[in-house]
XYZ file of N, CA and C in Angstrom:
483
model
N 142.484 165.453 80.443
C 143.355 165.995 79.418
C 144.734 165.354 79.481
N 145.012 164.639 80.717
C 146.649 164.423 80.673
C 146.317 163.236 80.216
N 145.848 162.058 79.914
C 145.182 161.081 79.350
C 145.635 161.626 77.981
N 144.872 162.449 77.221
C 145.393 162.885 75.975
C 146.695 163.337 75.264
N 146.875 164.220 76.369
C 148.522 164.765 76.139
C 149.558 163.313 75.860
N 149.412 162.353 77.150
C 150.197 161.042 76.845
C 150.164 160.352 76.052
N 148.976 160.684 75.697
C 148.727 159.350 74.136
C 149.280 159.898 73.100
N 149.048 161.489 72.994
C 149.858 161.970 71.740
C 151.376 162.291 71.964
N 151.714 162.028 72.786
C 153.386 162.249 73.129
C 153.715 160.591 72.435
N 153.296 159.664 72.883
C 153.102 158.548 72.631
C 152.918 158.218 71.225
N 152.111 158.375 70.830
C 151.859 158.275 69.203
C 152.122 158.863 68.439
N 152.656 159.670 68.647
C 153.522 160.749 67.778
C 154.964 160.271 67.834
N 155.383 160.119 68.659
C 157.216 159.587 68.931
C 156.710 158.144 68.444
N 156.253 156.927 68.616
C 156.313 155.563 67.934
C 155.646 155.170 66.818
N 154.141 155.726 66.889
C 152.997 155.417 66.339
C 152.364 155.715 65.038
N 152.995 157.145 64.905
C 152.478 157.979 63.988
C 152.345 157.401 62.676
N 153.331 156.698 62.114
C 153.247 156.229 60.862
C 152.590 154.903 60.529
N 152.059 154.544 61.555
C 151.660 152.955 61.631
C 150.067 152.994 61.876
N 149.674 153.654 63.322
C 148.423 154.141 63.965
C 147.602 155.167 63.880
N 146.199 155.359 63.360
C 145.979 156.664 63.261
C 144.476 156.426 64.009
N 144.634 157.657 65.279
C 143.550 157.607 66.099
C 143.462 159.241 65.520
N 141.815 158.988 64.843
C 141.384 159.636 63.952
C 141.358 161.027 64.702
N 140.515 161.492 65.906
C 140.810 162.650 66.563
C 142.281 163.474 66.708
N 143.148 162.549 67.245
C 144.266 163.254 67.820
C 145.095 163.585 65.572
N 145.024 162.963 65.109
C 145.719 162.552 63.793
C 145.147 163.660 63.046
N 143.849 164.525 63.158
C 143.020 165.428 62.090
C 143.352 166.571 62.990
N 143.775 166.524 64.606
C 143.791 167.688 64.987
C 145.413 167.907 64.846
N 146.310 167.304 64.983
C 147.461 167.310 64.815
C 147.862 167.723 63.038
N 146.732 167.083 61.936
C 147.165 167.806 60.706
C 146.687 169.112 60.574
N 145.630 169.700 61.544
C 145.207 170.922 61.129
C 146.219 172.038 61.881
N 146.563 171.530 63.324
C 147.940 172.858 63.507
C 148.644 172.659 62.425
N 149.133 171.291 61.555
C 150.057 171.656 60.647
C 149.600 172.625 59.711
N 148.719 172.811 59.477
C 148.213 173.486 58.402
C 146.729 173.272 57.727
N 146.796 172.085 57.784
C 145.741 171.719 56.956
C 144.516 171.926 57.376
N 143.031 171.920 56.419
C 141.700 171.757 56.621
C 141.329 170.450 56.985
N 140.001 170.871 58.172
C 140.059 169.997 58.906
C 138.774 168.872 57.464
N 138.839 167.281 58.028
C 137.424 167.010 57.536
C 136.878 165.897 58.436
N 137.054 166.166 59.654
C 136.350 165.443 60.919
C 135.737 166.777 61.721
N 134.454 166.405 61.659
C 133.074 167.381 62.012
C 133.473 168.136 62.924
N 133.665 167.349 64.148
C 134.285 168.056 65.365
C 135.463 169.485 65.546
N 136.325 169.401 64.296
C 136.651 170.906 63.986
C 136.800 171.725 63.001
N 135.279 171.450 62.367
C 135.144 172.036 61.453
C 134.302 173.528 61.801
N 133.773 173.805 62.850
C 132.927 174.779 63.149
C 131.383 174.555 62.706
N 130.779 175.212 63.385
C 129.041 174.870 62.558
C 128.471 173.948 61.851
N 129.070 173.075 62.254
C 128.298 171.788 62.114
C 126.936 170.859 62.442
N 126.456 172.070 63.069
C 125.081 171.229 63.184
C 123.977 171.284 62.069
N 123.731 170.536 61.860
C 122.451 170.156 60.650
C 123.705 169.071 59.511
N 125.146 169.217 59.385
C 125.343 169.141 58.266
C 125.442 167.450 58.430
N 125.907 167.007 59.976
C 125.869 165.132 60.041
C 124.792 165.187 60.416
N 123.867 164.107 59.738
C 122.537 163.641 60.136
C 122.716 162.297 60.762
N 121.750 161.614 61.658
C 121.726 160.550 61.927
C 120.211 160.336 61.268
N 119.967 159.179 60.716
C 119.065 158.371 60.681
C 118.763 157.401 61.374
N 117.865 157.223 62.402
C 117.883 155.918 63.189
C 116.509 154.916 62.276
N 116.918 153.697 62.857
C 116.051 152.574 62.268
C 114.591 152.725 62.310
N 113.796 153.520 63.091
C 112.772 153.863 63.265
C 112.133 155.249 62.174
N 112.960 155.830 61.428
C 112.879 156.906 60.794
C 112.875 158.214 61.824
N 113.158 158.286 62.886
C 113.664 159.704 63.310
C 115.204 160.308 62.960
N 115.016 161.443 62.559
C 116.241 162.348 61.908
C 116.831 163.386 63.280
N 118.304 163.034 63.350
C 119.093 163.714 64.351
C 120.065 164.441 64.261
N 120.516 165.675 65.013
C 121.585 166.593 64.865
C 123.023 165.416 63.894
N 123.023 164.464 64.545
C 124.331 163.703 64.596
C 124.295 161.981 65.381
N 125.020 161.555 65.875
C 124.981 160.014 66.283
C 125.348 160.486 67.640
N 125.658 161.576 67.992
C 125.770 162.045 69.398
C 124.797 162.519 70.461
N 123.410 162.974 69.603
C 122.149 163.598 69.965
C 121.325 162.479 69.516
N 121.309 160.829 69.544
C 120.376 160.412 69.462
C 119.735 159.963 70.695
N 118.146 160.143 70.544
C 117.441 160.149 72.083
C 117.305 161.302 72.985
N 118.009 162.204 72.140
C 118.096 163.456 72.851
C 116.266 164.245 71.598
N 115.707 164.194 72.496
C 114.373 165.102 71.522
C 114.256 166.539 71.097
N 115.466 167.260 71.810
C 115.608 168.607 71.370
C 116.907 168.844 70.388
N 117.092 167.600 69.922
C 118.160 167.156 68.509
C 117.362 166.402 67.317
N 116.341 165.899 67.580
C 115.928 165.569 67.039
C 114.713 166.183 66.047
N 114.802 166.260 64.428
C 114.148 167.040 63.316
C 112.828 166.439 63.204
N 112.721 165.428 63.344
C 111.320 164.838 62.984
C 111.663 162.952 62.568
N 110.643 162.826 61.785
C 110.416 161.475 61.836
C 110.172 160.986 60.014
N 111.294 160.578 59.599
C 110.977 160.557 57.751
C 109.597 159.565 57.337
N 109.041 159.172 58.589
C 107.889 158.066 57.912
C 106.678 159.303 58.411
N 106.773 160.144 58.439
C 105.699 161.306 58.852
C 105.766 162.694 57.911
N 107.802 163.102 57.079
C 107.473 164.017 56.643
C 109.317 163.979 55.907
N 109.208 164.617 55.168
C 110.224 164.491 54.247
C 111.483 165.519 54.775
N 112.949 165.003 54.917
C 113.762 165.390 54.919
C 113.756 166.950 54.955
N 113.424 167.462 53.640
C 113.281 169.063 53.327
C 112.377 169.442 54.352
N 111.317 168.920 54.775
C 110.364 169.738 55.157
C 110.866 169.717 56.815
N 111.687 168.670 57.437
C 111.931 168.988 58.408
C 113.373 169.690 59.175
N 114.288 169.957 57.561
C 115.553 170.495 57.605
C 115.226 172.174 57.355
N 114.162 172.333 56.358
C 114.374 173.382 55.037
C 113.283 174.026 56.099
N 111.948 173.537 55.833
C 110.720 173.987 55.838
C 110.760 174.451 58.053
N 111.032 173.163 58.944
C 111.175 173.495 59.728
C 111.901 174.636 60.797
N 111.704 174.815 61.589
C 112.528 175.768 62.870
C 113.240 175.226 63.961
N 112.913 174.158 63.740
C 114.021 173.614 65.004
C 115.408 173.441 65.002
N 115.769 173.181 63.428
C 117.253 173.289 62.918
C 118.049 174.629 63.274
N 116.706 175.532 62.913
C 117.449 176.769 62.735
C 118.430 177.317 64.415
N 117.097 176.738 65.289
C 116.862 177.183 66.534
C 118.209 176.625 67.103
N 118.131 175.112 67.005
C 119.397 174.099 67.683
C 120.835 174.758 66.709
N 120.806 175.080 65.776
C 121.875 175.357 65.105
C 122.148 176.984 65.454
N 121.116 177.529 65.762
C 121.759 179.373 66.775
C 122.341 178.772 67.615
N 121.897 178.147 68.861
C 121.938 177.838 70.163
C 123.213 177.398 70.230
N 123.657 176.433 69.376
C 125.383 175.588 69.279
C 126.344 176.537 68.593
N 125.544 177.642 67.574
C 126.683 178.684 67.081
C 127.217 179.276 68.211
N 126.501 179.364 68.980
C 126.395 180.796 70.179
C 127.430 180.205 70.974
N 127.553 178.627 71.826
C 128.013 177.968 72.666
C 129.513 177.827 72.713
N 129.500 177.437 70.941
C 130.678 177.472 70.469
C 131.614 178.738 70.321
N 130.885 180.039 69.927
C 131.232 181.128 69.514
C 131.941 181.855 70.854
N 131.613 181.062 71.833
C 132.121 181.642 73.515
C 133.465 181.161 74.086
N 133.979 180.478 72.733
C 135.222 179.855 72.882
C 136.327 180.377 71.953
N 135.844 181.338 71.448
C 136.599 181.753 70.418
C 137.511 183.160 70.852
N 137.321 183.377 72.087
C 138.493 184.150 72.751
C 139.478 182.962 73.103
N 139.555 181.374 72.862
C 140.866 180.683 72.908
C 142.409 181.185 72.365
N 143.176 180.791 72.374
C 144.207 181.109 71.159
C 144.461 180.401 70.374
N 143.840 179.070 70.955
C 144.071 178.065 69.655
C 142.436 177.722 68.958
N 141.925 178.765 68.936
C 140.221 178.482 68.628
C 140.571 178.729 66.984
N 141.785 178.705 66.656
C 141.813 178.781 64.534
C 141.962 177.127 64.461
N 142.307 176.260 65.390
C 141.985 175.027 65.180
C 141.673 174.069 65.323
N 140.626 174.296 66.554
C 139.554 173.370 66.951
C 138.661 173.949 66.503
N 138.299 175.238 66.138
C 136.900 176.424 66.050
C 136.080 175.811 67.109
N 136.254 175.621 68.262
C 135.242 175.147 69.660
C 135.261 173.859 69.751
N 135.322 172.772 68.671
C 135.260 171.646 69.029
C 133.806 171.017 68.683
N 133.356 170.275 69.306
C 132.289 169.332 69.364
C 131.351 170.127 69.613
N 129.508 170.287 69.202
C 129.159 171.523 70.021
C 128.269 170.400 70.889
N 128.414 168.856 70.641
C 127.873 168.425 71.999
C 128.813 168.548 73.336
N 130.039 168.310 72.919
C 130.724 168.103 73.784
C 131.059 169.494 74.311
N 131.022 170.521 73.838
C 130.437 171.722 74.959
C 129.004 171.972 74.997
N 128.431 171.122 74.931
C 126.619 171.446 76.195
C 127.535 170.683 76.878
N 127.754 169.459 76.854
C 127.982 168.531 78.260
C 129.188 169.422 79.202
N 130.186 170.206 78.532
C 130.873 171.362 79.423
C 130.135 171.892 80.064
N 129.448 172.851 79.289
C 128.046 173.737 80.076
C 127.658 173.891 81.145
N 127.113 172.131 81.173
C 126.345 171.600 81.842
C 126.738 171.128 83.094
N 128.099 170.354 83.130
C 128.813 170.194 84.033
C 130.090 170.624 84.613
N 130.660 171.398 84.053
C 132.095 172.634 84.076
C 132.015 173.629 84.274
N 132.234 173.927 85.136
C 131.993 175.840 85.317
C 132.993 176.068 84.971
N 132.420 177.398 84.294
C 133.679 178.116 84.122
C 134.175 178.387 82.917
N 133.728 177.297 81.754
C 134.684 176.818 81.030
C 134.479 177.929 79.403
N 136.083 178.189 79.149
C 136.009 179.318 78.223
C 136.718 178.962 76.693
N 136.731 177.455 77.085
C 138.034 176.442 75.812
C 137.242 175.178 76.032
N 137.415 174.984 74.329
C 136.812 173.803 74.437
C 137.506 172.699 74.764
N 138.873 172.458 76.166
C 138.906 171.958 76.593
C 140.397 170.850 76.144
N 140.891 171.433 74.237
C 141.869 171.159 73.634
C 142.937 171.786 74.103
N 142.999 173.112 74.683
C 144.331 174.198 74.262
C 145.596 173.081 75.009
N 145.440 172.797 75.947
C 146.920 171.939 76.234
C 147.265 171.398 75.122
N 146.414 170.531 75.026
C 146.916 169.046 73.613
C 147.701 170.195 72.271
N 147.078 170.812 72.375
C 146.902 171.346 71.199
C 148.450 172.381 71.137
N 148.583 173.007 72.200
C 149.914 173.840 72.652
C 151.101 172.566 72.501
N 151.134 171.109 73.281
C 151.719 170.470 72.918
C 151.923 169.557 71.433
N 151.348 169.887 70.595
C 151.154 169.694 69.277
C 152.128 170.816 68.876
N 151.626 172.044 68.703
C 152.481 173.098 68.665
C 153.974 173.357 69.497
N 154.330 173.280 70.206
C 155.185 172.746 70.592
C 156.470 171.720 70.004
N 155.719 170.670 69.758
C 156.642 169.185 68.814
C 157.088 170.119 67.704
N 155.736 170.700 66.796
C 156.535 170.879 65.773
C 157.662 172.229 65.541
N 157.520 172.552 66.593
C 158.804 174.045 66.835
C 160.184 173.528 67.323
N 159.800 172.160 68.108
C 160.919 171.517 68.868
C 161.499 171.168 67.432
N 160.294 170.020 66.507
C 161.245 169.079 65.809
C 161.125 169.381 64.059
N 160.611 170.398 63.941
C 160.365 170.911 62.538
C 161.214 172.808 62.470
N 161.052 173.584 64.008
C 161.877 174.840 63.716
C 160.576 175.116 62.937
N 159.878 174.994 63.291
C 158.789 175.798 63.027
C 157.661 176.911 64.112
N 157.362 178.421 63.749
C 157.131 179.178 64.481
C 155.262 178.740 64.120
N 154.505 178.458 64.899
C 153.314 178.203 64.398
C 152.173 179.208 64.580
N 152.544 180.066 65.206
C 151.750 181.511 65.184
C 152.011 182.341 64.153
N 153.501 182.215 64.195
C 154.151 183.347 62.360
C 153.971 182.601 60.981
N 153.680 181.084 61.399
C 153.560 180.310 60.297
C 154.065 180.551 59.162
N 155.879 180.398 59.884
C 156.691 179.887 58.924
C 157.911 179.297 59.912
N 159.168 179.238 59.352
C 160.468 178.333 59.973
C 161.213 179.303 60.424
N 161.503 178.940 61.753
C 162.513 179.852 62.101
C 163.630 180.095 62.342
């Protein structure tokens, strides 16, 4: 995380108007306010990025490929609908990541990551004990932060103070 924090202290004081590293840049416009439209904090996102790989197997995302319990089926065997609509495995993988995610939402800053990645909390899960944030709230406090320092803005009362 301090890796992150520096880069956005960093790119925010020189960079900002020149460089845009798409993560830190969508999470930094959504404390401002805005809706997010990078997957990762949008909430419930599974089923909605598909991967298609060259072979015709259909995947959660480009993050779950090779992973077989992300994976919907195979489009040279059965049609899109039948393995989004008609199938259960969507439904199943898409409870399972609501749930994962939904365990992060005692954060305080969970109004703007909504959990984050829901691969990137299995791989928490899996290897983090403990873990009750998806792993943003620093970055994210220091985001909040800048703009109270350099805007006089209260970002919990969301307005100027």
């Amino acid at each position: 995380m301090t890796f992150l924090r520096e880069l956005f202290a960093i790119w925010r004081s020189r960079y900002m108007d020149r460089i845009s590293i798409r993560e830190i840049a969508w999470l930094y416009a959504i404390v401002k306010g805005s809706s997010s439209r990078l997957c990762i904090y949008q909430g419930g996102c599974m089923g909605q990025y598909l991967t298609i790989e060259p072979d015709g197997r259909v995947s959660a995302c480009d993050k779950y490929v090779g992973d077989d319990a992300y994976c919907f089926g195979n489009l040279n065997r059965q049609s899109l609908a039948e393995m989004l609509v008609d199938g259960d495995r969507l439904a199943r993988v898409r409870e399972a990541s609501n749930a994962l995610i939904q365990r992060f939402s005692g954060c305080e800053n969970y109004k703007y990551c909504r959990g984050g990645c829901p691969h990137d909390a299995m791989l928490n899960e899996r290897f983090v004990a403990g873990v009750d944030c998806c792993g943003l709230k620093p970055l994210i406090n220091d985001m909040k932060m800048e703009m109270e320092e350099s805007h006089g803005f209260d970002h919990d009362d969301q307005r100027r103070l």
